[in-house]
PDB file of C-alpha atoms in Angstrom:
ATOM      1  CA  UNK A   1       0.000   0.000   0.000  1.00 51.00           C
ATOM      2  CA  UNK A   2       1.402   3.414  -0.865  1.00 59.00           C
ATOM      3  CA  UNK A   3       1.882   5.734   2.051  1.00 71.00           C
ATOM      4  CA  UNK A   4      -0.714   8.268   0.874  1.00 79.00           C
ATOM      5  CA  UNK A   5      -3.368   5.683  -0.069  1.00 77.00           C
ATOM      6  CA  UNK A   6      -2.701   3.740   3.117  1.00 77.00           C
ATOM      7  CA  UNK A   7      -3.091   6.820   5.302  1.00 83.00           C
ATOM      8  CA  UNK A   8      -6.365   7.778   3.582  1.00 86.00           C
ATOM      9  CA  UNK A   9      -7.728   4.262   4.039  1.00 86.00           C
ATOM     10  CA  UNK A  10      -6.648   4.176   7.692  1.00 86.00           C
ATOM     11  CA  UNK A  11      -8.245   7.566   8.387  1.00 87.00           C
ATOM     12  CA  UNK A  12     -11.480   6.484   6.721  1.00 88.00           C
ATOM     13  CA  UNK A  13     -11.443   3.137   8.525  1.00 88.00           C
ATOM     14  CA  UNK A  14     -10.895   4.819  11.890  1.00 88.00           C
ATOM     15  CA  UNK A  15     -13.895   7.082  11.288  1.00 88.00           C
ATOM     16  CA  UNK A  16     -16.078   4.141  10.303  1.00 88.00           C
ATOM     17  CA  UNK A  17     -14.822   2.148  13.274  1.00 87.00           C
ATOM     18  CA  UNK A  18     -16.310   4.705  15.655  1.00 87.00           C
ATOM     19  CA  UNK A  19     -19.701   4.274  13.999  1.00 85.00           C
ATOM     20  CA  UNK A  20     -19.336   0.501  14.012  1.00 83.00           C
ATOM     21  CA  UNK A  21     -18.619   0.400  17.723  1.00 84.00           C
ATOM     22  CA  UNK A  22     -21.829   2.366  18.271  1.00 84.00           C
ATOM     23  CA  UNK A  23     -23.741  -0.149  16.113  1.00 79.00           C
ATOM     24  CA  UNK A  24     -22.129  -3.029  17.999  1.00 77.00           C
ATOM     25  CA  UNK A  25     -23.177  -1.537  21.330  1.00 79.00           C
ATOM     26  CA  UNK A  26     -26.686  -0.848  20.019  1.00 76.00           C
ATOM     27  CA  UNK A  27     -27.092  -4.427  18.754  1.00 72.00           C
ATOM     28  CA  UNK A  28     -25.847  -5.767  22.099  1.00 69.00           C
ATOM     29  CA  UNK A  29     -28.200  -3.486  24.015  1.00 76.00           C
ATOM     30  CA  UNK A  30     -31.150  -4.562  21.867  1.00 68.00           C
ATOM     31  CA  UNK A  31     -30.244  -8.184  22.527  1.00 62.00           C
ATOM     32  CA  UNK A  32     -30.125  -7.567  26.266  1.00 64.00           C
ATOM     33  CA  UNK A  33     -33.458  -5.753  26.207  1.00 66.00           C
ATOM     34  CA  UNK A  34     -35.031  -8.427  23.976  1.00 55.00           C
ATOM     35  CA  UNK A  35     -33.943 -11.271  26.231  1.00 53.00           C
ATOM     36  CA  UNK A  36     -34.692  -9.457  29.497  1.00 51.00           C
ATOM     37  CA  UNK A  37     -38.142  -8.155  28.607  1.00 51.00           C
ATOM     38  CA  UNK A  38     -41.151  -9.348  30.541  1.00 48.00           C
ATOM     39  CA  UNK A  39     -44.446 -10.146  28.922  1.00 52.00           C
ATOM     40  CA  UNK A  40     -43.220  -9.847  25.355  1.00 55.00           C
ATOM     41  CA  UNK A  41     -44.665  -7.678  22.640  1.00 61.00           C
ATOM     42  CA  UNK A  42     -47.896  -9.531  22.010  1.00 68.00           C
ATOM     43  CA  UNK A  43     -46.388 -11.154  18.939  1.00 75.00           C
ATOM     44  CA  UNK A  44     -46.694 -14.926  18.437  1.00 81.00           C
ATOM     45  CA  UNK A  45     -43.960 -16.959  20.093  1.00 84.00           C
ATOM     46  CA  UNK A  46     -42.411 -17.879  16.729  1.00 87.00           C
ATOM     47  CA  UNK A  47     -42.098 -14.218  15.747  1.00 85.00           C
ATOM     48  CA  UNK A  48     -40.507 -13.440  19.113  1.00 83.00           C
ATOM     49  CA  UNK A  49     -37.997 -16.268  18.580  1.00 86.00           C
ATOM     50  CA  UNK A  50     -37.144 -15.056  15.069  1.00 88.00           C
ATOM     51  CA  UNK A  51     -36.638 -11.523  16.433  1.00 86.00           C
ATOM     52  CA  UNK A  52     -34.269 -12.869  19.091  1.00 85.00           C
ATOM     53  CA  UNK A  53     -32.280 -14.785  16.478  1.00 90.00           C
ATOM     54  CA  UNK A  54     -32.131 -11.659  14.278  1.00 90.00           C
ATOM     55  CA  UNK A  55     -30.714  -9.610  17.161  1.00 85.00           C
ATOM     56  CA  UNK A  56     -28.039 -12.248  17.798  1.00 87.00           C
ATOM     57  CA  UNK A  57     -27.267 -12.418  14.076  1.00 92.00           C
ATOM     58  CA  UNK A  58     -27.000  -8.613  13.970  1.00 88.00           C
ATOM     59  CA  UNK A  59     -24.550  -8.737  16.866  1.00 86.00           C
ATOM     60  CA  UNK A  60     -22.420 -11.319  15.041  1.00 91.00           C
ATOM     61  CA  UNK A  61     -22.499  -9.346  11.771  1.00 92.00           C
ATOM     62  CA  UNK A  62     -21.550  -6.152  13.625  1.00 88.00           C
ATOM     63  CA  UNK A  63     -18.597  -7.973  15.244  1.00 89.00           C
ATOM     64  CA  UNK A  64     -17.393  -9.267  11.875  1.00 93.00           C
ATOM     65  CA  UNK A  65     -17.746  -5.815  10.313  1.00 91.00           C
ATOM     66  CA  UNK A  66     -15.824  -4.230  13.173  1.00 89.00           C
ATOM     67  CA  UNK A  67     -13.036  -6.790  12.801  1.00 92.00           C
ATOM     68  CA  UNK A  68     -12.709  -6.136   9.060  1.00 91.00           C
ATOM     69  CA  UNK A  69     -12.509  -2.369   9.459  1.00 90.00           C
ATOM     70  CA  UNK A  70     -10.262  -2.528  12.540  1.00 89.00           C
ATOM     71  CA  UNK A  71      -7.678  -4.522  10.567  1.00 88.00           C
ATOM     72  CA  UNK A  72      -7.432  -1.590   8.168  1.00 87.00           C
ATOM     73  CA  UNK A  73      -7.625   1.147  10.814  1.00 86.00           C
ATOM     74  CA  UNK A  74      -4.838  -0.394  12.924  1.00 84.00           C
ATOM     75  CA  UNK A  75      -2.920  -2.979  10.887  1.00 81.00           C
ATOM     76  CA  UNK A  76      -0.864  -5.491  12.844  1.00 78.00           C
ATOM     77  CA  UNK A  77       2.088  -5.211  10.456  1.00 71.00           C
ATOM     78  CA  UNK A  78       3.483  -1.742   9.847  1.00 61.00           C
ATOM     79  CA  UNK A  79       4.925  -2.644   6.462  1.00 55.00           C
ATOM     80  CA  UNK A  80       3.268  -2.416   3.051  1.00 52.00           C
ATOM     81  CA  UNK A  81       2.072  -6.036   3.107  1.00 47.00           C
ATOM     82  CA  UNK A  82      -1.476  -5.294   1.967  1.00 58.00           C
ATOM     83  CA  UNK A  83      -2.240  -3.460  -1.233  1.00 77.00           C
ATOM     84  CA  UNK A  84      -4.693  -0.560  -1.308  1.00 80.00           C
ATOM     85  CA  UNK A  85      -7.182  -2.370  -3.555  1.00 84.00           C
ATOM     86  CA  UNK A  86      -7.647  -5.292  -1.145  1.00 87.00           C
ATOM     87  CA  UNK A  87      -7.820  -2.972   1.838  1.00 86.00           C
ATOM     88  CA  UNK A  88     -10.416  -0.834   0.052  1.00 88.00           C
ATOM     89  CA  UNK A  89     -12.524  -3.933  -0.669  1.00 91.00           C
ATOM     90  CA  UNK A  90     -12.331  -4.996   2.977  1.00 91.00           C
ATOM     91  CA  UNK A  91     -13.350  -1.522   4.079  1.00 91.00           C
ATOM     92  CA  UNK A  92     -16.371  -1.505   1.727  1.00 93.00           C
ATOM     93  CA  UNK A  93     -17.354  -4.998   2.905  1.00 95.00           C
ATOM     94  CA  UNK A  94     -17.071  -3.918   6.555  1.00 93.00           C
ATOM     95  CA  UNK A  95     -19.240  -0.855   5.878  1.00 92.00           C
ATOM     96  CA  UNK A  96     -21.846  -2.955   4.045  1.00 94.00           C
ATOM     97  CA  UNK A  97     -21.937  -5.435   6.935  1.00 94.00           C
ATOM     98  CA  UNK A  98     -22.450  -2.540   9.350  1.00 90.00           C
ATOM     99  CA  UNK A  99     -25.541  -1.438   7.432  1.00 92.00           C
ATOM    100  CA  UNK A 100     -26.747  -5.042   7.338  1.00 94.00           C
ATOM    101  CA  UNK A 101     -26.424  -5.243  11.141  1.00 89.00           C
ATOM    102  CA  UNK A 102     -28.490  -2.064  11.542  1.00 88.00           C
ATOM    103  CA  UNK A 103     -31.130  -3.478   9.190  1.00 91.00           C
ATOM    104  CA  UNK A 104     -31.310  -6.749  11.149  1.00 90.00           C
ATOM    105  CA  UNK A 105     -31.775  -4.880  14.435  1.00 86.00           C
ATOM    106  CA  UNK A 106     -34.513  -2.741  12.857  1.00 86.00           C
ATOM    107  CA  UNK A 107     -36.386  -5.815  11.606  1.00 89.00           C
ATOM    108  CA  UNK A 108     -36.055  -7.495  14.999  1.00 85.00           C
ATOM    109  CA  UNK A 109     -37.325  -4.370  16.767  1.00 82.00           C
ATOM    110  CA  UNK A 110     -40.383  -4.204  14.518  1.00 82.00           C
ATOM    111  CA  UNK A 111     -42.020  -6.985  16.560  1.00 77.00           C
ATOM    112  CA  UNK A 112     -42.582  -4.448  19.341  1.00 69.00           C
ATOM    113  CA  UNK A 113     -45.406  -2.975  17.258  1.00 73.00           C
ATOM    114  CA  UNK A 114     -47.258  -6.260  16.836  1.00 73.00           C
ATOM    115  CA  UNK A 115     -51.011  -5.659  17.285  1.00 72.00           C
ATOM    116  CA  UNK A 116     -52.740  -7.192  20.292  1.00 62.00           C
ATOM    117  CA  UNK A 117     -55.262  -9.949  19.788  1.00 58.00           C
ATOM    118  CA  UNK A 118     -58.920  -8.905  19.921  1.00 51.00           C
ATOM    119  CA  UNK A 119     -59.798 -11.197  22.827  1.00 48.00           C
ATOM    120  CA  UNK A 120     -56.847 -10.035  24.920  1.00 45.00           C
ATOM    121  CA  UNK A 121     -57.729  -6.386  24.367  1.00 43.00           C
ATOM    122  CA  UNK A 122     -61.407  -6.821  25.260  1.00 48.00           C
ATOM    123  CA  UNK A 123     -60.731  -9.128  28.223  1.00 49.00           C
ATOM    124  CA  UNK A 124     -58.779  -6.371  29.910  1.00 51.00           C
ATOM    125  CA  UNK A 125     -61.566  -3.813  29.386  1.00 66.00           C
ATOM    126  CA  UNK A 126     -62.109  -1.133  31.958  1.00 79.00           C
ATOM    127  CA  UNK A 127     -64.698  -1.688  34.640  1.00 86.00           C
ATOM    128  CA  UNK A 128     -67.555   0.807  34.942  1.00 90.00           C
ATOM    129  CA  UNK A 129     -70.293   1.369  37.490  1.00 90.00           C
ATOM    130  CA  UNK A 130     -73.699   2.256  36.030  1.00 90.00           C
ATOM    131  CA  UNK A 131     -76.302   3.823  38.334  1.00 91.00           C
ATOM    132  CA  UNK A 132     -80.022   4.029  37.532  1.00 91.00           C
ATOM    133  CA  UNK A 133     -83.145   4.748  39.561  1.00 89.00           C
ATOM    134  CA  UNK A 134     -83.745   1.005  39.923  1.00 87.00           C
ATOM    135  CA  UNK A 135     -80.204  -0.018  40.974  1.00 87.00           C
ATOM    136  CA  UNK A 136     -76.458  -0.065  40.324  1.00 89.00           C
ATOM    137  CA  UNK A 137     -74.480  -2.473  38.134  1.00 86.00           C
ATOM    138  CA  UNK A 138     -70.755  -2.962  37.768  1.00 89.00           C
ATOM    139  CA  UNK A 139     -69.013  -4.619  34.845  1.00 88.00           C
ATOM    140  CA  UNK A 140     -67.420  -4.216  31.433  1.00 89.00           C
ATOM    141  CA  UNK A 141     -69.109  -2.335  28.595  1.00 87.00           C
ATOM    142  CA  UNK A 142     -70.082  -4.520  25.637  1.00 86.00           C
ATOM    143  CA  UNK A 143     -71.566  -3.990  22.188  1.00 84.00           C
ATOM    144  CA  UNK A 144     -75.315  -3.410  22.271  1.00 84.00           C
ATOM    145  CA  UNK A 145     -78.186  -2.133  20.213  1.00 84.00           C
ATOM    146  CA  UNK A 146     -79.188   1.449  19.571  1.00 88.00           C
ATOM    147  CA  UNK A 147     -80.476   3.380  22.572  1.00 88.00           C
ATOM    148  CA  UNK A 148     -79.198   0.930  25.185  1.00 90.00           C
ATOM    149  CA  UNK A 149     -76.032   0.552  27.194  1.00 89.00           C
ATOM    150  CA  UNK A 150     -74.676  -3.010  27.115  1.00 89.00           C
ATOM    151  CA  UNK A 151     -72.930  -4.231  30.231  1.00 88.00           C
ATOM    152  CA  UNK A 152     -71.359  -7.568  31.104  1.00 88.00           C
ATOM    153  CA  UNK A 153     -72.034  -7.723  34.838  1.00 86.00           C
ATOM    154  CA  UNK A 154     -68.838  -8.719  36.647  1.00 75.00           C
ATOM    155  CA  UNK A 155     -70.130 -10.757  39.590  1.00 73.00           C
ATOM    156  CA  UNK A 156     -73.024 -12.478  37.809  1.00 71.00           C
ATOM    157  CA  UNK A 157     -71.360 -13.099  34.445  1.00 75.00           C
ATOM    158  CA  UNK A 158     -74.540 -12.090  32.612  1.00 85.00           C
ATOM    159  CA  UNK A 159     -75.328  -9.421  30.037  1.00 87.00           C
ATOM    160  CA  UNK A 160     -77.568  -6.494  30.912  1.00 86.00           C
ATOM    161  CA  UNK A 161     -79.070  -3.958  28.491  1.00 89.00           C
ATOM    162  CA  UNK A 162     -79.876  -0.646  30.209  1.00 90.00           C
ATOM    163  CA  UNK A 163     -81.921   1.973  28.319  1.00 90.00           C
ATOM    164  CA  UNK A 164     -79.838   5.145  27.988  1.00 90.00           C
ATOM    165  CA  UNK A 165     -82.699   7.262  29.328  1.00 90.00           C
ATOM    166  CA  UNK A 166     -82.476   5.429  32.672  1.00 91.00           C
ATOM    167  CA  UNK A 167     -78.711   5.901  33.162  1.00 91.00           C
ATOM    168  CA  UNK A 168     -78.139   8.374  36.023  1.00 91.00           C
ATOM    169  CA  UNK A 169     -74.336   7.967  36.279  1.00 91.00           C
ATOM    170  CA  UNK A 170     -71.551   6.108  34.507  1.00 89.00           C
ATOM    171  CA  UNK A 171     -68.241   5.990  36.404  1.00 90.00           C
ATOM    172  CA  UNK A 172     -64.976   4.112  35.740  1.00 88.00           C
ATOM    173  CA  UNK A 173     -63.952   1.946  38.703  1.00 88.00           C
ATOM    174  CA  UNK A 174     -60.924  -0.153  39.575  1.00 84.00           C
ATOM    175  CA  UNK A 175     -62.852  -3.079  41.046  1.00 85.00           C
ATOM    176  CA  UNK A 176     -66.448  -4.107  41.434  1.00 82.00           C
ATOM    177  CA  UNK A 177     -67.217  -4.333  45.149  1.00 74.00           C
ATOM    178  CA  UNK A 178     -70.459  -4.739  46.997  1.00 57.00           C
TER     179      UNK A 178
END
């Protein structure tokens, strides 16, 4: 490698190495968060497993990319043993692998936006207390016909339709107590 070409490649490689170390840390952090999370993202178990594998793959790709660029940034042998063309190819390959690692982490992180299942979302519905002149009910709102308030009564497990004209108060509650 000529002195001028070698210095330019080393300077470029050292700049890219800083970015690669950030990507390596980011991929490692995402892996730690992915494996240490509780409850998951709501995605199917298979999707969660694929996301975990993608994070580990991204970490491995980022390590390989960092190794390739570090060999150019700080060569072990001070002499002109490597020509500029080969070093330039290694640098481009290391940069491409860095972008691949970022892409893999992004795909793995996309499972965090997996939509919740319909049953899980409705099963955790908020409790309400409905007061009328004839009594008070507590439960979860449900779909009903026009002009009525549908309620799934919590303690009885039955559905009640209350005409809207009879509703005196509708309050959110944490629990249904007697």
